[in-house]
C-alpha cells in the first residue's frame, strides 16, 4: 500500500495499492470504521494525506497476524451511506462516506435491507469497543476477511454464504452497531481492589513479596511478568540443577509454573511433564504455603487432559483445605465448567454466580459472567441471562471478539423474549465477526424468524429460501422449510413440506414439529382420524418430544370426532372406538370425552355405563358450565339404572334451571313417574300437569295423559283414569304419522279401564279398535282373547264365541289354548242347559 488519501468533496478515503486484494470494511459504530486488507504491506515512504481540516479526526494503522493490515478511521460525525469499490484506473480502493445513512444493513440481491436502528449503547461500550477494535488479533480479522466481501470471489476459490448485511457488488457496506440493552442493567457488587488476580498467576506476586533474595529468582519473576515463560523456565531449571540452597522451594514452584505456561494448547506430552514438575514441588515441600498453587495447576492440567474427575478432586482439595487461597475464583470457575460438562446445571450455575458476584476483583469475573449467563439461558431464565451477558459486553467489550458464544447467547436470549430487532442485530453481528461459525444455517434461519415475528413475511420467506438454497439437508434447511410452511396459504403445500421433513429427516428434532403441524392441519380440517394417527406416530417415534402438546391435540381430536359422530347419530362408532382405545383415552381425563361417550352409551340403552361416564363429566364441570344435555342425560341414566332419588333431584333442578329446554317435558314426565312409584300421587299429578301444559306435540301430550291416567288408576279412580285415556286417544289420533303401536296400547289400556268399570260393551269396542291397529300376531291373539272376554262378560255370547274362534286359529299357541278352553266352557254350559 503506497498511501491513504482523504478527499473532501465528496468525502471519501482512497487506499492506493499495487493490485486488487481482499478487503473487508466494518462500521464498528456510527463514527468508527475498520478496514482490513489482506496480503499487503506498507511501501517505504507510506503517507496519509488530506487529514487536515477533515471530518476524519484520526487514522490508525495496525499490523496484525496473518499478513493483515487494519486501518481504523475515526470521524467527528457519524458516517453516512458507505460505498466502496476498487478503481482499476489508479489502482485504489475507494470508500465513499458522503451521504446520510438511510439503511443500516445492505444485503445480497433479492434480499430486503434491515431498517436503521438507533445506537443506544452506553458511551462506555462505545469507548471500550473502539479500543478493542484497535487490538483485534489475527483470528477475527483472518476469518472476517475471508467471508464477507463478494469481491474476494475473484481472488479466492471458496466463499461462505453471504448474509443479510453482506454487500453484493453494489459495494454497500454493512454497519455493525452495538448491542442494544433491552433489559434492566445489572448492578455489580462493590468490589475491593487487590494486588491478586484470583488465579494461579498470583504465585508470582506471592513469591515476589517474599523474603527470597536470590538473584535468579528475581530475574525469573521479571521474565514471567513479561510473559517470557520459556526463558524463565530455562533460568529456573538451571538454578535448581545447580543445587542452590537459597529460595529452592520458590524455585521448584516457579519452574513448574513457567513450564506450564509455556505449553502449547493440547500438547498432552508437555502437559504431563508440567504435571510432573508440580508434583516434584509438592513432594519436595509437603508443608509449603505454595501447595494450593500446585494442586490448582495439576487440577487444570487434568481438566485440559479431559480427566474431569481427577481435576475435580484436586480443585476440591484446594476449595476445602485452603479457604484463604487467593486463586479460589479460578478454582470455582473450573468447577462450574466441569459441572456444566457433567450435566449438573444447578451446581454449575451456583459456582458461576459465586465467581461473578465475588466482592473482590479477579480475572475470572468476565468468563464467569459468560458461564453464568449461559447457565441462566439453559434454565430458560432469558431476561436474567440477557442482563448478565449485556453487563459482560458493557464492562469487557473485548470478550465480544474472543468467541462467538457471548453474542450468540445474547441474540438467542433476545429472540426468546420476543425482542426481534435486537436479536436480529446481534445475530447478524455474530455472522459478521465469525463468518466461519458452525451452524450459520440455523442462525440465518433464526434471523428469518425475527422478520416473521414482526409480520414481515416477505423478508422472512426470502431469507428462508436463501438458507434452503445454500445449505441443503442442514438443520437450517429444515428450520427454514418449517418457516416457509408457516406462511403458505394452501394446506396441501404445507402438508408436502411437513411430509418431506418427516420422511427425509425422521431423527431430527424438527421432524416431531412437522408431525405436530400435520396433526394440527388435519384437526383444523376435521380429519380427526388422520390427526389421531399422526399423533400416535409422533408419540411412538419421539416419545419425549412435544408429548404434552401432542396428547392435548390428540385429546381435542377425540373430542371433536366423538362430538361429530354423536351429532350424526353414529353413536355405535363412538362406542366401538372408545372400547378399543379406552385405556389411552381414559388417561387423558377429558370431561368432553366422558360427556360424549356417556351420551353414546345412553343412546345404546347401556345405562350403567352411561351413568359412570356422565357422572365423571358432571364432577369435572363447574355448576355454571354444566349443559342442559349433560344434566338431562345424567338424570335419565340415573332413572334407568335404579338411582331414582338422585334422578328425581336432578330432574327437578333441571326443570327450574332450563325452563325452555326441549327436554323439560320428558324431565317432568320422568319426575312424575318416579313420584308415582313412590305413591306420592299429588306430586306425580302436578308434574304430569306441568308437562302436558308445556308440551307442543300431540303425540307427546297423548303419552303424558296416559301416564297421568295411571295416577288415578293407582288411587282407584277408574272413572277419571278412563277420561284421561279417552282424551289421550284423541290427541294421538290427531298427531301426525302412523302411531299404530301407541294407539294399540292406549286402546288396550282404555278397554281394561272400562272392564274395571264393568262397561263391557265399551271395553269390547276399545279392544276391537286396538285389534284393528295392531300388527303383531301375538298381540292380536291377546287382544282377540280380551275382546271375547269382554263380550262374554257383557253376555253377548255369539260375538264372544266368534272372537275366541279367531284366536284359536291364530299362531300363538298360548292364547289359542286359553281361547279353546273358553269355547269348551261355552259348549259344556250349553249341554248342561239342554239336559
mmCIF file with all atom_site columns, N, CA, C and O in Angstrom, residues 766-794:
data_model
loop_
_atom_site.group_PDB
_atom_site.id
_atom_site.type_symbol
_atom_site.label_atom_id
_atom_site.label_alt_id
_atom_site.label_comp_id
_atom_site.label_asym_id
_atom_site.label_entity_id
_atom_site.label_seq_id
_atom_site.pdbx_PDB_ins_code
_atom_site.Cartn_x
_atom_site.Cartn_y
_atom_site.Cartn_z
_atom_site.occupancy
_atom_site.B_iso_or_equiv
_atom_site.pdbx_formal_charge
_atom_site.auth_seq_id
_atom_site.auth_comp_id
_atom_site.auth_asym_id
_atom_site.auth_atom_id
_atom_site.pdbx_PDB_model_num
ATOM 1   N N  . UNK A 1 766 ? -113.186 -50.882 22.610 1.00 0.00 ? 766 UNK A N  1
ATOM 2   C CA . UNK A 1 766 ? -111.785 -50.444 22.717 1.00 0.00 ? 766 UNK A CA 1
ATOM 3   C C  . UNK A 1 766 ? -110.844 -51.557 22.278 1.00 0.00 ? 766 UNK A C  1
ATOM 4   O O  . UNK A 1 766 ? -109.852 -51.307 21.550 1.00 0.00 ? 766 UNK A O  1
ATOM 5   N N  . UNK A 1 767 ? -111.166 -52.815 22.713 1.00 0.00 ? 767 UNK A N  1
ATOM 6   C CA . UNK A 1 767 ? -110.307 -53.933 22.316 1.00 0.00 ? 767 UNK A CA 1
ATOM 7   C C  . UNK A 1 767 ? -110.367 -54.164 20.810 1.00 0.00 ? 767 UNK A C  1
ATOM 8   O O  . UNK A 1 767 ? -109.359 -54.502 20.176 1.00 0.00 ? 767 UNK A O  1
ATOM 9   N N  . UNK A 1 768 ? -111.569 -53.980 20.249 1.00 0.00 ? 768 UNK A N  1
ATOM 10  C CA . UNK A 1 768 ? -111.735 -54.171 18.810 1.00 0.00 ? 768 UNK A CA 1
ATOM 11  C C  . UNK A 1 768 ? -110.893 -53.152 18.030 1.00 0.00 ? 768 UNK A C  1
ATOM 12  O O  . UNK A 1 768 ? -110.235 -53.498 17.039 1.00 0.00 ? 768 UNK A O  1
ATOM 13  N N  . UNK A 1 769 ? -110.912 -51.879 18.483 1.00 0.00 ? 769 UNK A N  1
ATOM 14  C CA . UNK A 1 769 ? -110.111 -50.842 17.801 1.00 0.00 ? 769 UNK A CA 1
ATOM 15  C C  . UNK A 1 769 ? -108.612 -51.105 17.980 1.00 0.00 ? 769 UNK A C  1
ATOM 16  O O  . UNK A 1 769 ? -107.829 -50.888 17.056 1.00 0.00 ? 769 UNK A O  1
ATOM 17  N N  . UNK A 1 770 ? -108.288 -51.563 19.162 1.00 0.00 ? 770 UNK A N  1
ATOM 18  C CA . UNK A 1 770 ? -106.872 -51.907 19.379 1.00 0.00 ? 770 UNK A CA 1
ATOM 19  C C  . UNK A 1 770 ? -106.460 -53.027 18.445 1.00 0.00 ? 770 UNK A C  1
ATOM 20  O O  . UNK A 1 770 ? -105.351 -53.009 17.880 1.00 0.00 ? 770 UNK A O  1
ATOM 21  N N  . UNK A 1 771 ? -107.339 -54.002 18.276 1.00 0.00 ? 771 UNK A N  1
ATOM 22  C CA . UNK A 1 771 ? -107.056 -55.128 17.392 1.00 0.00 ? 771 UNK A CA 1
ATOM 23  C C  . UNK A 1 771 ? -106.876 -54.664 15.956 1.00 0.00 ? 771 UNK A C  1
ATOM 24  O O  . UNK A 1 771 ? -106.033 -55.177 15.221 1.00 0.00 ? 771 UNK A O  1
ATOM 25  N N  . UNK A 1 772 ? -107.616 -53.645 15.564 1.00 0.00 ? 772 UNK A N  1
ATOM 26  C CA . UNK A 1 772 ? -107.537 -53.160 14.184 1.00 0.00 ? 772 UNK A CA 1
ATOM 27  C C  . UNK A 1 772 ? -106.215 -52.427 13.909 1.00 0.00 ? 772 UNK A C  1
ATOM 28  O O  . UNK A 1 772 ? -105.757 -52.371 12.772 1.00 0.00 ? 772 UNK A O  1
ATOM 29  N N  . UNK A 1 773 ? -105.624 -51.840 14.972 1.00 0.00 ? 773 UNK A N  1
ATOM 30  C CA . UNK A 1 773 ? -104.353 -51.119 14.803 1.00 0.00 ? 773 UNK A CA 1
ATOM 31  C C  . UNK A 1 773 ? -103.129 -52.025 14.983 1.00 0.00 ? 773 UNK A C  1
ATOM 32  O O  . UNK A 1 773 ? -102.050 -51.698 14.522 1.00 0.00 ? 773 UNK A O  1
ATOM 33  N N  . UNK A 1 774 ? -103.314 -53.142 15.636 1.00 0.00 ? 774 UNK A N  1
ATOM 34  C CA . UNK A 1 774 ? -102.181 -53.990 15.977 1.00 0.00 ? 774 UNK A CA 1
ATOM 35  C C  . UNK A 1 774 ? -101.641 -54.716 14.750 1.00 0.00 ? 774 UNK A C  1
ATOM 36  O O  . UNK A 1 774 ? -102.400 -55.141 13.887 1.00 0.00 ? 774 UNK A O  1
ATOM 37  N N  . UNK A 1 775 ? -100.315 -54.866 14.729 1.00 0.00 ? 775 UNK A N  1
ATOM 38  C CA . UNK A 1 775 ? -99.659  -55.555 13.618 1.00 0.00 ? 775 UNK A CA 1
ATOM 39  C C  . UNK A 1 775 ? -98.860  -56.757 14.099 1.00 0.00 ? 775 UNK A C  1
ATOM 40  O O  . UNK A 1 775 ? -98.198  -57.413 13.308 1.00 0.00 ? 775 UNK A O  1
ATOM 41  N N  . UNK A 1 776 ? -98.954  -57.040 15.376 1.00 0.00 ? 776 UNK A N  1
ATOM 42  C CA . UNK A 1 776 ? -98.195  -58.141 15.953 1.00 0.00 ? 776 UNK A CA 1
ATOM 43  C C  . UNK A 1 776 ? -99.123  -59.325 16.201 1.00 0.00 ? 776 UNK A C  1
ATOM 44  O O  . UNK A 1 776 ? -100.181 -59.167 16.819 1.00 0.00 ? 776 UNK A O  1
ATOM 45  N N  . UNK A 1 777 ? -98.761  -60.504 15.701 1.00 0.00 ? 777 UNK A N  1
ATOM 46  C CA . UNK A 1 777 ? -99.640  -61.671 15.809 1.00 0.00 ? 777 UNK A CA 1
ATOM 47  C C  . UNK A 1 777 ? -99.906  -62.044 17.256 1.00 0.00 ? 777 UNK A C  1
ATOM 48  O O  . UNK A 1 777 ? -101.044 -62.381 17.619 1.00 0.00 ? 777 UNK A O  1
ATOM 49  N N  . UNK A 1 778 ? -98.888  -62.051 18.077 1.00 0.00 ? 778 UNK A N  1
ATOM 50  C CA . UNK A 1 778 ? -99.087  -62.409 19.488 1.00 0.00 ? 778 UNK A CA 1
ATOM 51  C C  . UNK A 1 778 ? -99.996  -61.382 20.172 1.00 0.00 ? 778 UNK A C  1
ATOM 52  O O  . UNK A 1 778 ? -100.881 -61.741 20.955 1.00 0.00 ? 778 UNK A O  1
ATOM 53  N N  . UNK A 1 779 ? -99.759  -60.077 19.846 1.00 0.00 ? 779 UNK A N  1
ATOM 54  C CA . UNK A 1 779 ? -100.600 -59.028 20.439 1.00 0.00 ? 779 UNK A CA 1
ATOM 55  C C  . UNK A 1 779 ? -102.037 -59.163 19.939 1.00 0.00 ? 779 UNK A C  1
ATOM 56  O O  . UNK A 1 779 ? -102.997 -58.963 20.701 1.00 0.00 ? 779 UNK A O  1
ATOM 57  N N  . UNK A 1 780 ? -102.195 -59.507 18.678 1.00 0.00 ? 780 UNK A N  1
ATOM 58  C CA . UNK A 1 780 ? -103.553 -59.699 18.138 1.00 0.00 ? 780 UNK A CA 1
ATOM 59  C C  . UNK A 1 780 ? -104.260 -60.844 18.857 1.00 0.00 ? 780 UNK A C  1
ATOM 60  O O  . UNK A 1 780 ? -105.461 -60.758 19.154 1.00 0.00 ? 780 UNK A O  1
ATOM 61  N N  . UNK A 1 781 ? -103.545 -61.928 19.121 1.00 0.00 ? 781 UNK A N  1
ATOM 62  C CA . UNK A 1 781 ? -104.138 -63.059 19.834 1.00 0.00 ? 781 UNK A CA 1
ATOM 63  C C  . UNK A 1 781 ? -104.588 -62.634 21.226 1.00 0.00 ? 781 UNK A C  1
ATOM 64  O O  . UNK A 1 781 ? -105.676 -63.002 21.695 1.00 0.00 ? 781 UNK A O  1
ATOM 65  N N  . UNK A 1 782 ? -103.744 -61.845 21.908 1.00 0.00 ? 782 UNK A N  1
ATOM 66  C CA . UNK A 1 782 ? -104.081 -61.354 23.244 1.00 0.00 ? 782 UNK A CA 1
ATOM 67  C C  . UNK A 1 782 ? -105.319 -60.461 23.211 1.00 0.00 ? 782 UNK A C  1
ATOM 68  O O  . UNK A 1 782 ? -106.237 -60.596 24.036 1.00 0.00 ? 782 UNK A O  1
ATOM 69  N N  . UNK A 1 783 ? -105.309 -59.510 22.231 1.00 0.00 ? 783 UNK A N  1
ATOM 70  C CA . UNK A 1 783 ? -106.454 -58.586 22.125 1.00 0.00 ? 783 UNK A CA 1
ATOM 71  C C  . UNK A 1 783 ? -107.730 -59.350 21.734 1.00 0.00 ? 783 UNK A C  1
ATOM 72  O O  . UNK A 1 783 ? -108.841 -59.011 22.207 1.00 0.00 ? 783 UNK A O  1
ATOM 73  N N  . UNK A 1 784 ? -107.597 -60.366 20.854 1.00 0.00 ? 784 UNK A N  1
ATOM 74  C CA . UNK A 1 784 ? -108.778 -61.166 20.480 1.00 0.00 ? 784 UNK A CA 1
ATOM 75  C C  . UNK A 1 784 ? -109.372 -61.866 21.681 1.00 0.00 ? 784 UNK A C  1
ATOM 76  O O  . UNK A 1 784 ? -110.596 -61.946 21.838 1.00 0.00 ? 784 UNK A O  1
ATOM 77  N N  . UNK A 1 785 ? -108.481 -62.399 22.544 1.00 0.00 ? 785 UNK A N  1
ATOM 78  C CA . UNK A 1 785 ? -108.965 -63.075 23.742 1.00 0.00 ? 785 UNK A CA 1
ATOM 79  C C  . UNK A 1 785 ? -109.684 -62.071 24.661 1.00 0.00 ? 785 UNK A C  1
ATOM 80  O O  . UNK A 1 785 ? -110.756 -62.372 25.224 1.00 0.00 ? 785 UNK A O  1
ATOM 81  N N  . UNK A 1 786 ? -109.055 -60.841 24.851 1.00 0.00 ? 786 UNK A N  1
ATOM 82  C CA . UNK A 1 786 ? -109.679 -59.812 25.698 1.00 0.00 ? 786 UNK A CA 1
ATOM 83  C C  . UNK A 1 786 ? -111.022 -59.373 25.115 1.00 0.00 ? 786 UNK A C  1
ATOM 84  O O  . UNK A 1 786 ? -111.979 -59.091 25.870 1.00 0.00 ? 786 UNK A O  1
ATOM 85  N N  . UNK A 1 787 ? -111.094 -59.306 23.769 1.00 0.00 ? 787 UNK A N  1
ATOM 86  C CA . UNK A 1 787 ? -112.356 -58.941 23.114 1.00 0.00 ? 787 UNK A CA 1
ATOM 87  C C  . UNK A 1 787 ? -113.439 -59.988 23.409 1.00 0.00 ? 787 UNK A C  1
ATOM 88  O O  . UNK A 1 787 ? -114.584 -59.649 23.780 1.00 0.00 ? 787 UNK A O  1
ATOM 89  N N  . UNK A 1 788 ? -113.078 -61.267 23.277 1.00 0.00 ? 788 UNK A N  1
ATOM 90  C CA . UNK A 1 788 ? -114.026 -62.337 23.581 1.00 0.00 ? 788 UNK A CA 1
ATOM 91  C C  . UNK A 1 788 ? -114.442 -62.308 25.037 1.00 0.00 ? 788 UNK A C  1
ATOM 92  O O  . UNK A 1 788 ? -115.625 -62.518 25.367 1.00 0.00 ? 788 UNK A O  1
ATOM 93  N N  . UNK A 1 789 ? -113.478 -62.023 25.916 1.00 0.00 ? 789 UNK A N  1
ATOM 94  C CA . UNK A 1 789 ? -113.784 -61.964 27.344 1.00 0.00 ? 789 UNK A CA 1
ATOM 95  C C  . UNK A 1 789 ? -114.764 -60.842 27.641 1.00 0.00 ? 789 UNK A C  1
ATOM 96  O O  . UNK A 1 789 ? -115.685 -61.003 28.471 1.00 0.00 ? 789 UNK A O  1
ATOM 97  N N  . UNK A 1 790 ? -114.571 -59.653 26.989 1.00 0.00 ? 790 UNK A N  1
ATOM 98  C CA . UNK A 1 790 ? -115.484 -58.522 27.222 1.00 0.00 ? 790 UNK A CA 1
ATOM 99  C C  . UNK A 1 790 ? -116.891 -58.867 26.738 1.00 0.00 ? 790 UNK A C  1
ATOM 100 O O  . UNK A 1 790 ? -117.890 -58.559 27.416 1.00 0.00 ? 790 UNK A O  1
ATOM 101 N N  . UNK A 1 791 ? -116.990 -59.498 25.575 1.00 0.00 ? 791 UNK A N  1
ATOM 102 C CA . UNK A 1 791 ? -118.317 -59.897 25.071 1.00 0.00 ? 791 UNK A CA 1
ATOM 103 C C  . UNK A 1 791 ? -118.954 -60.927 25.996 1.00 0.00 ? 791 UNK A C  1
ATOM 104 O O  . UNK A 1 791 ? -120.163 -60.898 26.241 1.00 0.00 ? 791 UNK A O  1
ATOM 105 N N  . UNK A 1 792 ? -118.137 -61.834 26.478 1.00 0.00 ? 792 UNK A N  1
ATOM 106 C CA . UNK A 1 792 ? -118.679 -62.866 27.373 1.00 0.00 ? 792 UNK A CA 1
ATOM 107 C C  . UNK A 1 792 ? -119.237 -62.235 28.644 1.00 0.00 ? 792 UNK A C  1
ATOM 108 O O  . UNK A 1 792 ? -120.338 -62.586 29.098 1.00 0.00 ? 792 UNK A O  1
ATOM 109 N N  . UNK A 1 793 ? -118.433 -61.258 29.221 1.00 0.00 ? 793 UNK A N  1
ATOM 110 C CA . UNK A 1 793 ? -118.885 -60.596 30.439 1.00 0.00 ? 793 UNK A CA 1
ATOM 111 C C  . UNK A 1 793 ? -120.085 -59.698 30.169 1.00 0.00 ? 793 UNK A C  1
ATOM 112 O O  . UNK A 1 793 ? -120.931 -59.476 31.058 1.00 0.00 ? 793 UNK A O  1
ATOM 113 N N  . UNK A 1 794 ? -120.184 -59.203 28.928 1.00 0.00 ? 794 UNK A N  1
ATOM 114 C CA . UNK A 1 794 ? -121.354 -58.395 28.562 1.00 0.00 ? 794 UNK A CA 1
ATOM 115 C C  . UNK A 1 794 ? -122.521 -59.252 28.084 1.00 0.00 ? 794 UNK A C  1
ATOM 116 O O  . UNK A 1 794 ? -123.529 -58.716 27.627 1.00 0.00 ? 794 UNK A O  1
#
